[in-house]
Amino acid sequence: MHARIIDGKAIAEGMRADLAKEIESLGEAGVTPGLAVVLVGEDPASQVYVRMKGKACDKIGIYSETIKLPKETSETELMEVIDRLNADPKIHGMLVQLPLPKQINERNVLLRIIPEKDVDGFHPVNVGKVATGDTTAFRPATPYGIQQMLIRSGVEISGAHAVIVGRSNIVGKPMASLLMQKADGANATVTVCHSRTKDLPGVTRQGDILIAAIGVAEFVKADMIKPGAVVIDVGTNRVDDASAEKGYRLVGDVDFDRAKEVASAITPVPGGVGPMTITMLLYNTVQAARQWSQA
Ligand code: GUN
């Protein structure tokens, strides 16, 4: 078998074109969606993501502010910034880029962002809304993007066995919530596995849809995949490569070259899940603007 490549970049571009039209009509109603992105410290990957988020906003017509704080910033100082953004009417959505420096408690920070502006969907109110199928929830961008990618590439989710490898709050857990909902684009039977799962390959081989989100380069081998499965690779791992211009290359959590011989469809890295994630953040920001303006 030779798997169909699910082109996240193309799907994301199509979605952004539709969203641009919606932003235009919000503009005619006097509403410009606004996003604030807060970065504490100098984590190189976070700097790249934050820059990409700002650029994506500029390109599509979303007002954005990027607030960069030094790595020594105290929790109190960060809270003051969040409070200011919570009260700013130009800002409909905000996020604090993770991970945070050690002196700052992530849970406290996520609780401080008002749920109505929590476009990352990490506040417990939004986590609860996603779990209970409340459509006013902000859905975390990565799993929301994966769900859209599956729907838009014609994958049958209803009744499928979706196996998720990884139980993070950002991907694994919300992915399970979204796919198990009694709703269109969902109705899957979901299994979440992780580092303590017994006979992991035996479980992953049951997945009609296999979602790898563990953050270990090429962890999922071909013999862990059910023949004909749809494989979604969430990983972006840097591996040393002297022949590459930057001295490294990006690989996913799946051994792509061999997996594509077993799967029926697979997402590449880069160009798969990545482009969808920022797209869904833009969607959430527009949803926030609509909810704030009741447009
Ligand atoms: N770090 C890695 N992914 C994310 C994300 O989706 N949102 C935020 N705020 N930080 C992240």
CSV table of C-alpha atoms and ligand atoms in Angstrom, one decimal:
chain,number,residue,atom,x,y,z
A,1,MET,CA,0.0,0.0,0.0
A,2,HIS,CA,1.1,3.5,-0.6
A,3,ALA,CA,-0.6,6.0,1.6
A,4,ARG,CA,-2.4,9.2,0.4
A,5,ILE,CA,-0.7,12.2,1.9
A,6,ILE,CA,-3.0,14.4,3.8
A,7,ASP,CA,-1.9,17.9,2.9
A,8,GLY,CA,-2.4,20.0,6.0
A,9,LYS,CA,-1.0,23.1,4.3
A,10,ALA,CA,-3.6,23.0,1.5
A,11,ILE,CA,-6.5,22.4,3.9
A,12,ALA,CA,-5.3,25.2,6.1
A,13,GLU,CA,-5.0,27.6,3.2
A,14,GLY,CA,-8.6,26.8,2.1
A,15,MET,CA,-9.8,27.4,5.6
A,16,ARG,CA,-7.9,30.7,6.0
A,17,ALA,CA,-9.4,31.9,2.7
A,18,ASP,CA,-12.9,31.3,4.1
A,19,LEU,CA,-12.0,32.8,7.4
A,20,ALA,CA,-10.7,36.0,5.7
A,21,LYS,CA,-14.2,36.5,4.2
A,22,GLU,CA,-15.7,36.2,7.6
A,23,ILE,CA,-13.2,38.7,9.1
A,24,GLU,CA,-14.2,41.1,6.3
A,25,SER,CA,-17.9,40.9,7.1
A,26,LEU,CA,-17.1,41.3,10.8
A,27,GLY,CA,-15.2,44.4,9.7
A,28,GLU,CA,-18.2,45.8,7.9
A,29,ALA,CA,-20.1,45.4,11.2
A,30,GLY,CA,-17.4,47.4,12.9
A,31,VAL,CA,-15.6,44.5,14.6
A,32,THR,CA,-11.9,43.7,14.1
A,33,PRO,CA,-10.9,40.5,15.9
A,34,GLY,CA,-8.0,41.1,18.3
A,35,LEU,CA,-5.5,38.5,19.6
A,36,ALA,CA,-2.8,39.1,22.3
A,37,VAL,CA,0.1,36.6,22.5
A,38,VAL,CA,2.3,36.7,25.6
A,39,LEU,CA,5.8,35.2,25.6
A,40,VAL,CA,7.9,34.9,28.7
A,41,GLY,CA,11.6,34.2,28.2
A,42,GLU,CA,13.5,33.1,25.1
A,43,ASP,CA,12.6,29.5,24.4
A,44,PRO,CA,13.7,29.2,20.7
A,45,ALA,CA,10.7,27.1,19.6
A,46,SER,CA,8.3,29.4,21.4
A,47,GLN,CA,9.8,32.4,19.8
A,48,VAL,CA,9.2,30.9,16.4
A,49,TYR,CA,5.6,29.9,17.2
A,50,VAL,CA,4.8,33.4,18.6
A,51,ARG,CA,6.3,35.1,15.5
A,52,MET,CA,4.2,32.8,13.2
A,53,LYS,CA,1.0,33.6,15.2
A,54,GLY,CA,1.6,37.3,14.8
A,55,LYS,CA,2.3,37.0,11.1
A,56,ALA,CA,-0.7,34.9,10.5
A,57,CYS,CA,-2.9,37.5,12.2
A,58,ASP,CA,-1.4,40.3,10.1
A,59,LYS,CA,-2.0,38.4,6.9
A,60,ILE,CA,-5.6,37.6,7.5
A,61,GLY,CA,-6.7,40.9,9.1
A,62,ILE,CA,-6.8,40.1,12.8
A,63,TYR,CA,-5.4,42.8,15.0
A,64,SER,CA,-2.6,41.3,17.2
A,65,GLU,CA,-0.3,42.3,20.0
A,66,THR,CA,2.7,40.3,21.0
A,67,ILE,CA,3.9,41.0,24.5
A,68,LYS,CA,7.4,39.8,25.2
A,69,LEU,CA,8.5,39.6,28.8
A,70,PRO,CA,12.0,38.8,30.2
A,71,LYS,CA,12.7,35.3,31.5
A,72,GLU,CA,13.0,36.6,35.1
A,73,THR,CA,9.3,37.9,35.0
A,74,SER,CA,7.5,37.1,38.3
A,75,GLU,CA,4.1,35.4,38.4
A,76,THR,CA,2.7,38.6,39.8
A,77,GLU,CA,4.0,40.7,36.9
A,78,LEU,CA,2.6,38.2,34.4
A,79,MET,CA,-0.8,38.3,36.2
A,80,GLU,CA,-0.8,42.1,35.8
A,81,VAL,CA,-0.3,41.8,32.1
A,82,ILE,CA,-3.1,39.2,31.9
A,83,ASP,CA,-5.4,41.4,33.9
A,84,ARG,CA,-4.8,44.3,31.6
A,85,LEU,CA,-5.5,42.2,28.5
A,86,ASN,CA,-8.6,40.7,30.2
A,87,ALA,CA,-10.0,44.3,30.5
A,88,ASP,CA,-8.9,45.5,27.0
A,89,PRO,CA,-11.9,45.8,24.6
A,90,LYS,CA,-9.6,45.6,21.5
A,91,ILE,CA,-8.5,42.1,22.6
A,92,HIS,CA,-11.1,39.3,22.1
A,93,GLY,CA,-8.7,36.4,22.7
A,94,MET,CA,-5.3,35.9,24.3
A,95,LEU,CA,-2.8,33.2,25.1
A,96,VAL,CA,0.3,32.8,27.1
A,97,GLN,CA,2.8,30.7,25.2
A,98,LEU,CA,3.9,27.5,27.1
A,99,PRO,CA,6.2,26.3,28.5
A,100,LEU,CA,6.7,29.0,31.2
A,101,PRO,CA,9.9,29.6,33.2
A,102,LYS,CA,10.1,27.7,36.5
A,103,GLN,CA,9.2,30.6,38.8
A,104,ILE,CA,5.7,30.8,37.3
A,105,ASN,CA,2.9,28.4,38.0
A,106,GLU,CA,1.2,27.4,34.8
A,107,ARG,CA,-2.0,26.4,36.4
A,108,ASN,CA,-2.4,29.8,38.1
A,109,VAL,CA,-1.7,31.6,34.8
A,110,LEU,CA,-4.3,29.5,32.9
A,111,LEU,CA,-6.9,30.2,35.6
A,112,ARG,CA,-6.3,34.0,35.4
A,113,ILE,CA,-7.2,34.3,31.7
A,114,ILE,CA,-11.0,34.8,31.6
A,115,PRO,CA,-12.6,31.8,29.9
A,116,GLU,CA,-14.3,34.2,27.3
A,117,LYS,CA,-10.8,35.2,26.0
A,118,ASP,CA,-9.1,31.8,26.4
A,119,VAL,CA,-8.7,31.0,22.7
A,120,ASP,CA,-6.2,28.2,23.6
A,121,GLY,CA,-9.0,26.4,25.3
A,122,PHE,CA,-6.8,25.6,28.3
A,123,HIS,CA,-8.9,27.1,31.1
A,124,PRO,CA,-10.8,24.5,33.1
A,125,VAL,CA,-14.1,26.1,32.1
A,126,ASN,CA,-13.3,25.5,28.4
A,127,VAL,CA,-11.9,22.0,29.1
A,128,GLY,CA,-15.2,21.2,30.8
A,129,LYS,CA,-17.3,22.7,28.0
A,130,VAL,CA,-15.3,20.6,25.4
A,131,ALA,CA,-15.9,17.5,27.5
A,132,THR,CA,-19.6,18.2,27.8
A,133,GLY,CA,-20.1,19.1,24.1
A,134,ASP,CA,-20.9,22.8,24.7
A,135,THR,CA,-20.4,24.5,21.3
A,136,THR,CA,-19.5,27.8,22.9
A,137,ALA,CA,-16.2,26.2,24.1
A,138,PHE,CA,-12.9,27.3,22.7
A,139,ARG,CA,-11.4,24.0,21.4
A,140,PRO,CA,-7.6,23.6,21.7
A,141,ALA,CA,-6.1,24.4,18.4
A,142,THR,CA,-4.1,21.2,17.7
A,143,PRO,CA,-6.8,18.6,18.3
A,144,TYR,CA,-9.4,20.9,16.7
A,145,GLY,CA,-7.2,21.2,13.6
A,146,ILE,CA,-6.7,17.4,13.5
A,147,GLN,CA,-10.5,16.9,13.7
A,148,GLN,CA,-11.0,19.4,10.8
A,149,MET,CA,-8.2,17.7,8.8
A,150,LEU,CA,-9.9,14.3,9.2
A,151,ILE,CA,-13.3,15.7,8.2
A,152,ARG,CA,-12.1,17.7,5.3
A,153,SER,CA,-10.1,14.8,3.9
A,154,GLY,CA,-13.1,12.6,3.9
A,155,VAL,CA,-12.0,10.2,6.7
A,156,GLU,CA,-15.0,8.4,8.3
A,157,ILE,CA,-14.7,9.2,12.0
A,158,SER,CA,-18.2,8.0,13.1
A,159,GLY,CA,-17.8,4.4,14.5
A,160,ALA,CA,-14.0,4.3,13.8
A,161,HIS,CA,-11.6,3.3,16.6
A,162,ALA,CA,-9.4,6.2,17.2
A,163,VAL,CA,-6.2,5.4,19.1
A,164,ILE,CA,-4.4,8.4,20.6
A,165,VAL,CA,-0.8,7.9,21.8
A,166,GLY,CA,-0.1,10.6,24.4
A,167,ARG,CA,-2.2,12.0,27.2
A,168,SER,CA,-1.1,15.7,27.3
A,169,ASN,CA,-3.6,18.5,28.3
A,170,ILE,CA,-2.7,20.2,25.0
A,171,VAL,CA,-3.3,17.4,22.6
A,172,GLY,CA,-4.1,13.8,23.8
A,173,LYS,CA,-6.9,14.5,26.4
A,174,PRO,CA,-8.8,17.2,24.4
A,175,MET,CA,-8.4,15.0,21.2
A,176,ALA,CA,-10.2,12.2,23.0
A,177,SER,CA,-13.0,14.6,24.2
A,178,LEU,CA,-13.5,15.9,20.6
A,179,LEU,CA,-13.6,12.6,18.9
A,180,MET,CA,-15.8,10.8,21.4
A,181,GLN,CA,-18.6,13.5,21.3
A,182,LYS,CA,-22.0,12.7,20.1
A,183,ALA,CA,-21.7,15.2,17.2
A,184,ASP,CA,-21.0,15.5,13.6
A,185,GLY,CA,-17.3,14.9,12.8
A,186,ALA,CA,-17.0,12.7,15.9
A,187,ASN,CA,-18.8,9.6,17.3
A,188,ALA,CA,-15.5,7.6,17.4
A,189,THR,CA,-14.6,4.9,19.8
A,190,VAL,CA,-11.5,6.3,21.5
A,191,THR,CA,-8.6,4.7,23.3
A,192,VAL,CA,-5.8,6.9,24.9
A,193,CYS,CA,-2.5,5.2,25.5
A,194,HIS,CA,0.7,6.4,27.1
A,195,SER,CA,4.0,5.5,28.5
A,196,ARG,CA,2.5,3.0,31.0
A,197,THR,CA,0.3,1.2,28.5
A,198,LYS,CA,0.9,-2.5,28.4
A,199,ASP,CA,1.5,-4.0,24.9
A,200,LEU,CA,1.4,-0.5,23.3
A,201,PRO,CA,1.9,-2.0,19.7
A,202,GLY,CA,-1.0,-4.3,20.4
A,203,VAL,CA,-3.2,-1.3,21.2
A,204,THR,CA,-2.0,1.0,18.4
A,205,ARG,CA,-2.6,-1.8,15.9
A,206,GLN,CA,-6.3,-1.6,16.7
A,207,GLY,CA,-6.6,2.0,15.5
A,208,ASP,CA,-8.5,2.8,12.3
A,209,ILE,CA,-7.3,6.3,13.1
A,210,LEU,CA,-3.9,6.5,14.9
A,211,ILE,CA,-2.9,9.8,16.3
A,212,ALA,CA,0.7,10.1,17.5
A,213,ALA,CA,1.3,12.9,20.0
A,214,ILE,CA,4.1,11.7,22.3
A,215,GLY,CA,7.0,14.0,21.3
A,216,VAL,CA,9.5,11.2,20.6
A,217,ALA,CA,11.1,11.2,17.2
A,218,GLU,CA,9.8,8.3,14.9
A,219,PHE,CA,8.4,6.4,17.9
A,220,VAL,CA,5.5,4.8,15.9
A,221,LYS,CA,6.9,2.1,13.7
A,222,ALA,CA,5.2,0.5,10.7
A,223,ASP,CA,4.4,-2.7,12.7
A,224,MET,CA,2.5,-0.6,15.2
A,225,ILE,CA,0.0,0.5,12.5
A,226,LYS,CA,-3.1,-1.4,11.4
A,227,PRO,CA,-2.9,-1.9,7.6
A,228,GLY,CA,-5.1,0.7,6.0
A,229,ALA,CA,-5.2,3.0,9.0
A,230,VAL,CA,-5.3,6.8,8.8
A,231,VAL,CA,-2.2,8.1,10.6
A,232,ILE,CA,-2.0,11.6,12.1
A,233,ASP,CA,1.5,12.7,13.2
A,234,VAL,CA,1.5,15.5,15.8
A,235,GLY,CA,5.3,15.4,16.5
A,236,THR,CA,7.8,18.1,15.5
A,237,ASN,CA,11.1,16.8,16.8
A,238,ARG,CA,14.5,18.3,15.9
A,239,VAL,CA,17.1,15.6,15.0
A,240,ASP,CA,20.7,16.4,14.2
A,241,ASP,CA,21.5,16.4,10.5
A,242,ALA,CA,24.9,17.7,9.4
A,243,SER,CA,23.7,17.7,5.8
A,244,ALA,CA,20.8,20.1,6.6
A,245,GLU,CA,21.4,23.9,6.3
A,246,LYS,CA,20.4,24.5,10.0
A,247,GLY,CA,22.2,21.4,11.3
A,248,TYR,CA,18.9,19.7,12.1
A,249,ARG,CA,15.8,18.5,10.4
A,250,LEU,CA,12.2,18.1,11.7
A,251,VAL,CA,10.8,14.6,12.1
A,252,GLY,CA,7.4,13.5,13.4
A,253,ASP,CA,6.5,10.9,16.0
A,254,VAL,CA,5.9,8.4,13.2
A,255,ASP,CA,8.5,6.6,11.1
A,256,PHE,CA,7.0,8.2,8.0
A,257,ASP,CA,8.9,6.4,5.2
A,258,ARG,CA,7.9,2.9,6.4
A,259,ALA,CA,4.5,3.9,7.9
A,260,LYS,CA,3.3,5.2,4.5
A,261,GLU,CA,3.6,1.7,3.1
A,262,VAL,CA,1.1,0.4,5.7
A,263,ALA,CA,-1.3,3.3,6.2
A,264,SER,CA,-4.0,4.3,3.8
A,265,ALA,CA,-3.5,8.0,4.5
A,266,ILE,CA,-0.9,9.9,6.6
A,267,THR,CA,0.1,13.4,7.5
A,268,PRO,CA,3.6,14.6,6.7
A,269,VAL,CA,6.0,16.5,9.0
A,270,PRO,CA,6.3,19.4,8.2
A,271,GLY,CA,3.1,20.3,6.3
A,272,GLY,CA,0.6,18.2,8.1
A,273,VAL,CA,-0.8,19.1,11.6
A,274,GLY,CA,1.4,22.2,12.0
A,275,PRO,CA,-0.3,24.5,9.5
A,276,MET,CA,-3.7,23.5,10.9
A,277,THR,CA,-2.8,24.5,14.5
A,278,ILE,CA,-2.4,28.2,13.8
A,279,THR,CA,-5.4,28.2,11.5
A,280,MET,CA,-7.6,27.0,14.3
A,281,LEU,CA,-6.2,29.7,16.7
A,282,LEU,CA,-7.3,32.2,14.1
A,283,TYR,CA,-10.7,30.5,14.0
A,284,ASN,CA,-11.0,30.7,17.8
A,285,THR,CA,-10.0,34.4,17.7
A,286,VAL,CA,-12.8,35.1,15.2
A,287,GLN,CA,-15.2,33.0,17.3
A,288,ALA,CA,-14.2,35.1,20.4
A,289,ALA,CA,-14.8,38.3,18.5
A,290,ARG,CA,-18.2,37.1,17.4
A,291,GLN,CA,-19.1,36.0,20.9
A,292,TRP,CA,-17.9,39.3,22.4
A,293,SER,CA,-19.8,41.4,19.9
A,294,GLN,CA,-22.7,38.9,19.6
A,295,ALA,CA,-22.3,39.3,15.8
B,1,GUN,N1,3.0,25.5,23.5
B,1,GUN,C1,2.9,24.4,22.7
B,1,GUN,N2,1.7,24.4,22.1
B,1,GUN,C2,1.0,25.5,22.6
B,1,GUN,C3,-0.3,26.0,22.4
B,1,GUN,O1,-1.1,25.5,21.6
B,1,GUN,N3,-0.6,27.1,23.1
B,1,GUN,C4,0.3,27.7,24.0
B,1,GUN,N4,-0.1,28.8,24.6
B,1,GUN,N5,1.5,27.2,24.2
B,1,GUN,C5,1.9,26.1,23.5
